[in-house]
């Protein structure tokens, strides 16, 4: 009777422990699924759209366009006319004098058009700078997305590894209770289970930190829920990508940073022309009306033969032109400074075009090597490692292998899977880097295949 009661109690305790383990498994799975939802989560494109609409630095950069547009609008306006008035009253006599005059600057030599051209070139420069900011932000968002997705994949794999380790622990405990294994194996499996739990917690921490970094880049509050969606981007075969020469032409024509340097060069050229025109002759037209009341403290006979004060009111109209003669100051210093600025802008553009060639070649090499490494992992490493682990697990369950053999093979499989995750991330980052260098999205694999079939 006591033996039966003891067995019943032990069975109940084992069932309770199994229930706790299952609850922990469900909690682990829910943690990984909370980060990634392929159906309802945000994809990389959706995150980029969100970032372009909410990133604070980008929104501030866009205000620079409005600022430059305002200066352009101001530069295109005509100079205002000037109105001048004055009056004089004698202190000891009724004599007085009033004057009103108008002056209109002419801005000869195309001064206003040159000033407006500088404003237009500045607007082009600010637009190019904002596009460059958007290009960098897009690449950064996609890279943060890839990193968060890699940590989430590792977390999902750690959840599965922890579940298998707990199953192995239960199996080992049963073998120890039946006398088929030594108690040391149960202790070893308990240590390995705790080790897997710590590894899962580390991956969960890395995934959550990566998610917070992604929220910071896209401009999302940290307390707002963010779930990643989509799958890993497929690697594109090198033979399906456009030729290197086509990618280079696209990069030189599409990259916003090169457009920024070209716009800076054009702005410097406009500033040279403005400095030259400001150093030429200028003129303004003016017209004055004067009223003067003047007299003497004596009396004389007027036309009617009566005595009257000797006074008179005089009206005068003055008009003419005022010229600025560039005999001493022809803006030589400003012209020289503008020429130096233009030369510096040209040198920066040429160097940036050379750097683009190097960056494109490096990005292409990085993508090629990532594709080869991923293919090796996918075709020659993962499947044999999975088969080896399954074989060792089955032989361990039947008693032909020890717990140390099984743990060694499992750790090797974990290392291979995390390495495969790194290879996936490296391939995705290489593709993102190539698109960043080109300055335009690369066509998808199915699109490239369709174009190749049409040819």
CSV table of C-alpha atoms in Angstrom, one decimal:
chain,number,residue,atom,x,y,z
A,1,UNK,CA,0.0,0.0,0.0
A,2,UNK,CA,2.8,2.4,0.9
A,3,UNK,CA,4.7,1.5,-2.3
A,4,UNK,CA,1.6,2.3,-4.4
A,5,UNK,CA,1.1,5.6,-2.7
A,6,UNK,CA,4.7,6.6,-3.2
A,7,UNK,CA,4.5,5.8,-6.9
A,8,UNK,CA,1.3,7.8,-7.3
A,9,UNK,CA,2.8,10.8,-5.5
A,10,UNK,CA,6.0,10.6,-7.6
A,11,UNK,CA,3.9,10.5,-10.8
A,12,UNK,CA,1.9,13.5,-9.7
A,13,UNK,CA,5.0,15.5,-9.0
A,14,UNK,CA,6.5,14.5,-12.4
A,15,UNK,CA,3.2,15.6,-14.1
A,16,UNK,CA,3.3,18.9,-12.2
A,17,UNK,CA,7.0,19.5,-13.2
A,18,UNK,CA,6.1,18.7,-16.8
A,19,UNK,CA,3.3,21.2,-16.7
A,20,UNK,CA,5.7,23.9,-15.4
A,21,UNK,CA,8.2,23.0,-18.1
A,22,UNK,CA,5.4,23.2,-20.8
A,23,UNK,CA,4.4,26.6,-19.4
A,24,UNK,CA,8.0,27.8,-19.6
A,25,UNK,CA,8.2,26.5,-23.2
A,26,UNK,CA,5.0,28.4,-24.1
A,27,UNK,CA,6.3,31.6,-22.5
A,28,UNK,CA,9.6,31.2,-24.5
A,29,UNK,CA,7.7,30.7,-27.8
A,30,UNK,CA,5.4,33.6,-27.1
A,31,UNK,CA,8.5,35.8,-26.5
A,32,UNK,CA,9.9,35.0,-29.9
A,33,UNK,CA,6.6,35.3,-31.7
A,34,UNK,CA,6.0,38.7,-30.0
A,35,UNK,CA,9.0,40.0,-31.9
A,36,UNK,CA,8.3,38.6,-35.4
A,37,UNK,CA,5.0,38.0,-37.1
A,38,UNK,CA,5.4,37.3,-40.8
A,39,UNK,CA,1.7,38.0,-41.5
A,40,UNK,CA,1.0,41.1,-39.5
A,41,UNK,CA,4.4,42.6,-38.7
A,42,UNK,CA,6.0,45.6,-40.4
A,43,UNK,CA,8.3,44.7,-43.3
A,44,UNK,CA,11.5,46.6,-44.2
A,45,UNK,CA,9.6,48.7,-46.8
A,46,UNK,CA,6.9,49.6,-44.2
A,47,UNK,CA,9.6,50.6,-41.7
A,48,UNK,CA,11.3,52.8,-44.2
A,49,UNK,CA,8.1,54.6,-45.0
A,50,UNK,CA,7.5,55.1,-41.3
A,51,UNK,CA,11.0,56.5,-40.8
A,52,UNK,CA,10.7,58.9,-43.8
A,53,UNK,CA,7.5,60.3,-42.1
A,54,UNK,CA,8.6,60.3,-38.5
A,55,UNK,CA,12.4,60.6,-38.2
A,56,UNK,CA,13.0,64.0,-36.4
A,57,UNK,CA,16.3,64.7,-38.1
A,58,UNK,CA,14.9,64.2,-41.5
A,59,UNK,CA,11.9,66.4,-40.7
A,60,UNK,CA,14.3,69.1,-39.6
A,61,UNK,CA,16.4,68.7,-42.7
A,62,UNK,CA,13.3,69.2,-44.9
A,63,UNK,CA,12.8,72.6,-43.2
A,64,UNK,CA,16.2,73.6,-44.7
A,65,UNK,CA,14.4,73.4,-48.1
A,66,UNK,CA,11.7,75.8,-46.9
A,67,UNK,CA,14.4,78.1,-45.5
A,68,UNK,CA,16.4,78.1,-48.8
A,69,UNK,CA,13.1,78.6,-50.8
A,70,UNK,CA,12.4,81.7,-48.7
A,71,UNK,CA,15.8,83.1,-49.4
A,72,UNK,CA,15.4,82.4,-53.1
A,73,UNK,CA,12.0,84.1,-53.1
A,74,UNK,CA,13.6,87.1,-51.3
A,75,UNK,CA,16.5,87.2,-53.7
A,76,UNK,CA,14.2,87.4,-56.8
A,77,UNK,CA,12.4,90.5,-55.5
A,78,UNK,CA,13.1,93.9,-56.9
A,79,UNK,CA,14.8,96.5,-54.7
A,80,UNK,CA,12.4,98.9,-52.9
A,81,UNK,CA,12.2,102.6,-53.8
A,82,UNK,CA,13.4,105.0,-51.2
A,83,UNK,CA,11.4,108.0,-49.9
A,84,UNK,CA,13.1,111.0,-48.2
A,85,UNK,CA,11.5,114.0,-46.6
A,86,UNK,CA,13.0,116.9,-44.6
A,87,UNK,CA,12.0,120.4,-43.4
A,88,UNK,CA,13.8,123.5,-42.0
A,89,UNK,CA,12.3,126.3,-39.9
A,90,UNK,CA,14.3,129.5,-39.1
A,91,UNK,CA,14.5,130.2,-35.4
A,92,UNK,CA,14.1,134.0,-35.6
A,93,UNK,CA,12.1,134.5,-38.8
A,94,UNK,CA,9.1,132.9,-40.6
A,95,UNK,CA,11.4,131.4,-43.3
A,96,UNK,CA,11.0,127.7,-43.8
A,97,UNK,CA,12.0,124.9,-46.3
A,98,UNK,CA,10.4,121.5,-47.1
A,99,UNK,CA,11.7,118.8,-49.4
A,100,UNK,CA,10.4,115.4,-50.5
A,101,UNK,CA,12.3,113.0,-52.7
A,102,UNK,CA,12.1,109.6,-54.3
A,103,UNK,CA,15.0,107.3,-55.3
A,104,UNK,CA,14.7,104.1,-57.3
A,105,UNK,CA,17.7,101.6,-57.5
A,106,UNK,CA,18.1,100.2,-61.0
A,107,UNK,CA,20.3,97.2,-60.2
A,108,UNK,CA,22.1,97.3,-63.5
A,109,UNK,CA,24.2,94.4,-65.0
A,110,UNK,CA,21.7,91.6,-64.1
A,111,UNK,CA,22.3,91.9,-60.3
A,112,UNK,CA,18.8,90.6,-59.4
A,113,UNK,CA,18.9,87.7,-61.8
A,114,UNK,CA,22.4,86.7,-60.5
A,115,UNK,CA,21.1,86.9,-57.0
A,116,UNK,CA,18.1,84.8,-57.8
A,117,UNK,CA,20.2,82.2,-59.5
A,118,UNK,CA,22.2,81.8,-56.4
A,119,UNK,CA,19.0,81.3,-54.4
A,120,UNK,CA,17.8,78.7,-57.0
A,121,UNK,CA,21.1,76.8,-56.8
A,122,UNK,CA,20.9,76.7,-53.0
A,123,UNK,CA,17.4,75.2,-53.2
A,124,UNK,CA,18.7,72.5,-55.5
A,125,UNK,CA,21.5,71.9,-53.0
A,126,UNK,CA,19.1,71.5,-50.0
A,127,UNK,CA,16.9,69.2,-52.0
A,128,UNK,CA,19.9,67.0,-52.8
A,129,UNK,CA,21.0,67.0,-49.2
A,130,UNK,CA,17.6,65.8,-48.1
A,131,UNK,CA,17.6,63.0,-50.7
A,132,UNK,CA,21.0,62.0,-49.4
A,133,UNK,CA,19.7,61.9,-45.9
A,134,UNK,CA,16.8,59.8,-47.0
A,135,UNK,CA,19.2,57.4,-48.8
A,136,UNK,CA,21.3,57.0,-45.6
A,137,UNK,CA,18.3,56.7,-43.4
A,138,UNK,CA,16.8,54.0,-45.7
A,139,UNK,CA,20.0,51.9,-45.6
A,140,UNK,CA,20.3,52.4,-41.8
A,141,UNK,CA,16.7,51.3,-41.2
A,142,UNK,CA,17.1,48.2,-43.4
A,143,UNK,CA,20.3,47.3,-41.6
A,144,UNK,CA,18.8,47.7,-38.2
A,145,UNK,CA,15.9,45.6,-39.4
A,146,UNK,CA,18.3,42.9,-40.6
A,147,UNK,CA,20.1,42.9,-37.2
A,148,UNK,CA,16.8,42.7,-35.2
A,149,UNK,CA,15.6,39.9,-37.5
A,150,UNK,CA,18.8,38.0,-37.0
A,151,UNK,CA,18.6,38.2,-33.2
A,152,UNK,CA,14.9,37.2,-33.4
A,153,UNK,CA,15.9,34.2,-35.5
A,154,UNK,CA,18.5,33.2,-33.0
A,155,UNK,CA,15.9,33.6,-30.2
A,156,UNK,CA,13.5,31.4,-32.0
A,157,UNK,CA,16.2,28.8,-32.5
A,158,UNK,CA,17.2,29.1,-28.8
A,159,UNK,CA,13.5,28.5,-27.9
A,160,UNK,CA,13.6,25.3,-29.9
A,161,UNK,CA,16.9,24.2,-28.4
A,162,UNK,CA,15.7,24.8,-24.9
A,163,UNK,CA,12.6,22.7,-25.6
A,164,UNK,CA,14.7,19.8,-26.9
A,165,UNK,CA,17.1,20.1,-24.0
A,166,UNK,CA,14.3,19.9,-21.5
A,167,UNK,CA,12.9,16.9,-23.3
A,168,UNK,CA,16.4,15.3,-23.1
A,169,UNK,CA,16.5,16.2,-19.4
A,170,UNK,CA,13.2,14.4,-18.8
A,171,UNK,CA,14.4,11.4,-20.8
A,172,UNK,CA,17.7,11.3,-18.8
A,173,UNK,CA,15.8,11.5,-15.5
A,174,UNK,CA,13.7,8.6,-16.5
A,175,UNK,CA,16.7,6.6,-17.5
A,176,UNK,CA,18.4,7.3,-14.2
A,177,UNK,CA,15.2,6.3,-12.3
A,178,UNK,CA,15.1,3.0,-14.2
A,179,UNK,CA,18.8,2.4,-13.5
A,180,UNK,CA,19.9,2.6,-17.2
A,181,UNK,CA,22.0,5.7,-16.7
A,182,UNK,CA,24.3,7.1,-14.0
A,183,UNK,CA,23.0,10.0,-11.9
A,184,UNK,CA,25.9,12.1,-13.2
A,185,UNK,CA,24.2,12.2,-16.6
A,186,UNK,CA,21.1,13.7,-15.0
A,187,UNK,CA,23.2,16.4,-13.3
A,188,UNK,CA,25.0,17.1,-16.6
A,189,UNK,CA,21.7,17.5,-18.4
A,190,UNK,CA,20.4,19.8,-15.7
A,191,UNK,CA,23.5,22.0,-16.1
A,192,UNK,CA,23.0,22.0,-19.9
A,193,UNK,CA,19.4,23.0,-19.5
A,194,UNK,CA,20.3,26.0,-17.4
A,195,UNK,CA,23.0,26.9,-19.9
A,196,UNK,CA,20.4,26.8,-22.7
A,197,UNK,CA,18.1,29.0,-20.6
A,198,UNK,CA,20.8,31.6,-20.1
A,199,UNK,CA,21.6,31.5,-23.8
A,200,UNK,CA,18.0,32.1,-24.6
A,201,UNK,CA,17.8,35.0,-22.3
A,202,UNK,CA,20.9,36.5,-23.9
A,203,UNK,CA,19.3,36.2,-27.4
A,204,UNK,CA,16.1,37.7,-26.1
A,205,UNK,CA,18.0,40.7,-24.6
A,206,UNK,CA,19.9,41.2,-27.9
A,207,UNK,CA,16.7,41.0,-29.9
A,208,UNK,CA,14.9,43.5,-27.7
A,209,UNK,CA,17.8,45.9,-27.7
A,210,UNK,CA,18.0,45.7,-31.5
A,211,UNK,CA,14.3,46.4,-31.7
A,212,UNK,CA,14.7,49.5,-29.5
A,213,UNK,CA,17.6,50.7,-31.7
A,214,UNK,CA,15.3,50.2,-34.7
A,215,UNK,CA,12.6,52.3,-33.0
A,216,UNK,CA,15.0,55.0,-32.4
A,217,UNK,CA,16.1,55.2,-36.0
A,218,UNK,CA,12.5,55.3,-37.4
A,219,UNK,CA,11.3,57.8,-34.8
A,220,UNK,CA,9.0,55.4,-32.9
A,221,UNK,CA,8.4,55.9,-29.1
A,222,UNK,CA,10.1,53.1,-27.1
A,223,UNK,CA,6.9,52.1,-25.3
A,224,UNK,CA,5.0,51.6,-28.6
A,225,UNK,CA,4.7,48.0,-29.8
A,226,UNK,CA,6.7,47.0,-32.8
A,227,UNK,CA,6.5,43.6,-34.5
A,228,UNK,CA,8.7,42.6,-37.4
A,229,UNK,CA,7.2,41.0,-40.5
A,230,UNK,CA,8.3,39.5,-43.7
A,231,UNK,CA,11.0,36.9,-44.4
A,232,UNK,CA,14.7,37.0,-45.1
A,233,UNK,CA,15.4,38.6,-48.4
A,234,UNK,CA,16.5,36.0,-50.9
A,235,UNK,CA,20.0,36.1,-52.1
A,236,UNK,CA,20.3,37.2,-55.8
A,237,UNK,CA,22.6,35.2,-58.1
A,238,UNK,CA,25.5,37.2,-59.4
A,239,UNK,CA,24.7,36.3,-62.9
A,240,UNK,CA,21.2,37.8,-62.6
A,241,UNK,CA,22.4,41.2,-61.3
A,242,UNK,CA,23.1,44.0,-63.9
A,243,UNK,CA,26.6,44.2,-65.1
A,244,UNK,CA,29.2,46.2,-63.2
A,245,UNK,CA,29.3,48.9,-65.8
A,246,UNK,CA,25.5,49.4,-65.6
A,247,UNK,CA,25.6,49.5,-61.9
A,248,UNK,CA,28.3,52.2,-62.0
A,249,UNK,CA,26.3,54.3,-64.5
A,250,UNK,CA,23.3,54.1,-62.3
A,251,UNK,CA,25.4,55.0,-59.2
A,252,UNK,CA,27.0,58.0,-60.9
A,253,UNK,CA,23.6,59.2,-62.1
A,254,UNK,CA,21.4,58.4,-59.1
A,255,UNK,CA,23.4,58.8,-55.9
A,256,UNK,CA,22.2,61.8,-54.0
A,257,UNK,CA,25.6,62.5,-52.4
A,258,UNK,CA,27.0,63.1,-55.9
A,259,UNK,CA,24.0,65.3,-56.7
A,260,UNK,CA,24.9,67.3,-53.5
A,261,UNK,CA,28.4,67.8,-54.8
A,262,UNK,CA,27.2,68.8,-58.3
A,263,UNK,CA,24.7,71.2,-56.7
A,264,UNK,CA,27.5,72.7,-54.6
A,265,UNK,CA,29.6,73.1,-57.7
A,266,UNK,CA,26.7,74.8,-59.5
A,267,UNK,CA,26.1,77.1,-56.5
A,268,UNK,CA,29.7,78.1,-56.4
A,269,UNK,CA,29.5,79.0,-60.1
A,270,UNK,CA,26.4,81.1,-59.5
A,271,UNK,CA,28.2,82.9,-56.7
A,272,UNK,CA,31.1,83.7,-59.0
A,273,UNK,CA,28.7,85.3,-61.5
A,274,UNK,CA,27.0,87.2,-58.7
A,275,UNK,CA,30.3,88.6,-57.4
A,276,UNK,CA,31.3,89.7,-60.9
A,277,UNK,CA,28.0,91.5,-61.5
A,278,UNK,CA,28.1,93.1,-58.1
A,279,UNK,CA,31.5,94.6,-59.1
A,280,UNK,CA,30.1,96.4,-62.1
A,281,UNK,CA,28.6,99.9,-62.5
A,282,UNK,CA,25.3,100.5,-60.9
A,283,UNK,CA,22.8,103.4,-60.9
A,284,UNK,CA,19.6,104.7,-59.3
A,285,UNK,CA,17.1,107.4,-60.4
A,286,UNK,CA,16.0,110.1,-58.1
A,287,UNK,CA,13.5,113.1,-58.1
A,288,UNK,CA,13.0,115.8,-55.5
A,289,UNK,CA,10.4,118.5,-54.9
A,290,UNK,CA,11.4,121.5,-52.8
A,291,UNK,CA,9.2,124.3,-51.3
A,292,UNK,CA,11.0,127.4,-49.9
A,293,UNK,CA,9.4,130.3,-48.1
A,294,UNK,CA,11.9,133.2,-47.8
A,295,UNK,CA,11.8,136.9,-47.0
A,296,UNK,CA,13.3,140.0,-45.3
A,297,UNK,CA,12.2,142.1,-42.4
A,298,UNK,CA,11.3,145.2,-44.5
A,299,UNK,CA,8.2,146.3,-46.4
A,300,UNK,CA,7.8,147.2,-50.0
A,301,UNK,CA,5.1,148.2,-52.4
A,302,UNK,CA,3.2,145.3,-54.0
A,303,UNK,CA,1.5,145.4,-57.5
A,304,UNK,CA,-1.5,147.3,-56.0
A,305,UNK,CA,0.8,150.0,-54.6
A,306,UNK,CA,0.3,148.9,-51.0
A,307,UNK,CA,3.0,148.3,-48.5
A,308,UNK,CA,3.6,144.5,-47.9
A,309,UNK,CA,6.4,142.3,-46.3
A,310,UNK,CA,9.1,141.4,-48.8
A,311,UNK,CA,8.6,137.6,-48.9
A,312,UNK,CA,8.2,134.8,-51.5
A,313,UNK,CA,7.4,131.2,-51.9
A,314,UNK,CA,9.5,129.2,-54.4
A,315,UNK,CA,8.8,125.7,-55.9
A,316,UNK,CA,11.7,123.7,-57.3
A,317,UNK,CA,11.8,120.2,-58.9
A,318,UNK,CA,15.1,118.3,-59.1
A,319,UNK,CA,15.7,115.0,-60.9
A,320,UNK,CA,18.7,113.0,-62.0
A,321,UNK,CA,20.7,109.8,-61.7
A,322,UNK,CA,23.2,108.5,-59.1
A,323,UNK,CA,26.0,106.2,-60.3
A,324,UNK,CA,28.2,103.8,-58.4
A,325,UNK,CA,31.6,103.7,-60.2
A,326,UNK,CA,33.6,100.5,-59.6
A,327,UNK,CA,37.0,102.3,-59.7
A,328,UNK,CA,38.4,101.1,-56.4
A,329,UNK,CA,36.3,98.1,-55.5
A,330,UNK,CA,35.5,95.6,-58.2
A,331,UNK,CA,34.8,92.7,-55.8
A,332,UNK,CA,38.1,91.1,-56.6
A,333,UNK,CA,38.3,89.4,-53.2
A,334,UNK,CA,34.8,87.9,-53.4
A,335,UNK,CA,35.4,86.7,-57.0
A,336,UNK,CA,38.7,85.0,-56.0
A,337,UNK,CA,37.0,83.4,-53.0
A,338,UNK,CA,34.1,82.2,-55.1
A,339,UNK,CA,36.5,80.7,-57.7
A,340,UNK,CA,38.4,78.9,-55.0
A,341,UNK,CA,35.1,77.5,-53.6
A,342,UNK,CA,34.1,76.3,-57.1
A,343,UNK,CA,37.4,74.6,-57.6
A,344,UNK,CA,37.1,72.9,-54.2
A,345,UNK,CA,33.6,71.7,-55.1
A,346,UNK,CA,34.9,70.3,-58.4
A,347,UNK,CA,37.7,68.4,-56.7
A,348,UNK,CA,35.3,66.9,-54.1
A,349,UNK,CA,33.0,65.8,-56.8
A,350,UNK,CA,35.7,64.1,-58.8
A,351,UNK,CA,37.1,62.4,-55.7
A,352,UNK,CA,33.6,61.3,-54.7
A,353,UNK,CA,33.0,59.7,-58.1
A,354,UNK,CA,36.3,57.8,-57.8
A,355,UNK,CA,35.3,56.7,-54.3
A,356,UNK,CA,32.0,55.5,-55.7
A,357,UNK,CA,33.8,53.2,-58.1
A,358,UNK,CA,35.8,51.7,-55.2
A,359,UNK,CA,32.7,51.4,-53.0
A,360,UNK,CA,30.8,49.7,-55.8
A,361,UNK,CA,33.5,47.1,-56.3
A,362,UNK,CA,33.9,46.5,-52.6
A,363,UNK,CA,30.1,46.0,-52.2
A,364,UNK,CA,30.0,43.6,-55.1
A,365,UNK,CA,32.8,41.5,-53.7
A,366,UNK,CA,31.1,41.5,-50.3
A,367,UNK,CA,27.8,40.3,-51.9
A,368,UNK,CA,29.6,37.6,-53.9
A,369,UNK,CA,31.4,36.2,-50.9
A,370,UNK,CA,28.3,36.3,-48.8
A,371,UNK,CA,26.4,34.4,-51.4
A,372,UNK,CA,29.1,31.7,-51.6
A,373,UNK,CA,29.2,31.4,-47.8
A,374,UNK,CA,25.4,31.1,-47.6
A,375,UNK,CA,25.3,28.5,-50.3
A,376,UNK,CA,27.9,26.4,-48.4
A,377,UNK,CA,25.9,26.6,-45.2
A,378,UNK,CA,22.7,25.8,-46.9
A,379,UNK,CA,23.8,22.9,-49.1
A,380,UNK,CA,26.8,21.4,-47.3
A,381,UNK,CA,26.7,22.2,-43.6
A,382,UNK,CA,23.2,22.5,-42.1
A,383,UNK,CA,21.6,19.3,-43.5
A,384,UNK,CA,24.5,17.0,-42.5
A,385,UNK,CA,24.6,18.6,-39.0
A,386,UNK,CA,20.9,18.1,-38.6
A,387,UNK,CA,21.1,14.5,-39.6
A,388,UNK,CA,24.1,13.9,-37.3
A,389,UNK,CA,22.2,15.4,-34.3
A,390,UNK,CA,19.1,13.3,-35.0
A,391,UNK,CA,21.2,10.2,-35.2
A,392,UNK,CA,23.0,10.9,-32.0
A,393,UNK,CA,19.7,11.8,-30.3
A,394,UNK,CA,18.1,8.5,-31.3
A,395,UNK,CA,21.2,6.4,-30.3
A,396,UNK,CA,21.3,8.3,-27.0
A,397,UNK,CA,17.6,7.4,-26.4
A,398,UNK,CA,18.3,3.8,-27.0
A,399,UNK,CA,21.3,3.8,-24.7
A,400,UNK,CA,24.1,3.5,-27.3
A,401,UNK,CA,25.4,7.0,-26.7
A,402,UNK,CA,26.2,8.9,-23.5
A,403,UNK,CA,24.9,12.3,-22.5
A,404,UNK,CA,28.2,13.9,-23.2
A,405,UNK,CA,28.1,12.6,-26.8
A,406,UNK,CA,24.7,14.1,-27.3
A,407,UNK,CA,25.6,17.4,-25.7
A,408,UNK,CA,28.7,17.7,-27.8
A,409,UNK,CA,26.7,17.2,-31.0
A,410,UNK,CA,24.0,19.6,-29.9
A,411,UNK,CA,26.5,22.3,-29.1
A,412,UNK,CA,28.1,21.9,-32.5
A,413,UNK,CA,24.7,22.1,-34.2
A,414,UNK,CA,23.8,25.3,-32.2
A,415,UNK,CA,27.1,26.8,-33.4
A,416,UNK,CA,26.3,25.9,-37.0
A,417,UNK,CA,22.8,27.4,-36.8
A,418,UNK,CA,24.0,30.6,-35.3
A,419,UNK,CA,26.7,30.8,-37.9
A,420,UNK,CA,24.0,30.3,-40.6
A,421,UNK,CA,22.1,33.2,-39.1
A,422,UNK,CA,25.2,35.3,-39.3
A,423,UNK,CA,25.6,34.2,-42.9
A,424,UNK,CA,22.0,35.2,-43.7
A,425,UNK,CA,22.5,38.6,-42.0
A,426,UNK,CA,25.8,39.1,-43.9
A,427,UNK,CA,24.1,38.4,-47.2
A,428,UNK,CA,21.2,40.7,-46.4
A,429,UNK,CA,23.6,43.5,-45.3
A,430,UNK,CA,25.7,43.0,-48.4
A,431,UNK,CA,22.7,43.5,-50.6
A,432,UNK,CA,21.6,46.6,-48.6
A,433,UNK,CA,25.1,48.0,-48.9
A,434,UNK,CA,25.1,47.4,-52.7
A,435,UNK,CA,21.8,49.2,-53.0
A,436,UNK,CA,23.1,52.0,-50.9
A,437,UNK,CA,26.2,52.4,-53.0
A,438,UNK,CA,24.2,52.2,-56.3
A,439,UNK,CA,21.7,54.7,-54.9
A,440,UNK,CA,18.7,52.8,-56.3
A,441,UNK,CA,16.9,49.6,-55.4
A,442,UNK,CA,18.3,46.4,-57.1
A,443,UNK,CA,15.7,44.5,-59.1
A,444,UNK,CA,14.3,41.4,-57.5
A,445,UNK,CA,15.4,37.9,-58.6
A,446,UNK,CA,12.0,37.1,-60.3
A,447,UNK,CA,12.2,40.4,-62.2
A,448,UNK,CA,15.7,39.7,-63.4
A,449,UNK,CA,14.7,36.3,-64.5
A,450,UNK,CA,11.8,37.6,-66.5
A,451,UNK,CA,14.0,40.2,-68.1
A,452,UNK,CA,16.5,37.6,-69.0
A,453,UNK,CA,13.9,35.4,-70.5
A,454,UNK,CA,12.5,38.2,-72.7
A,455,UNK,CA,16.0,38.9,-74.0
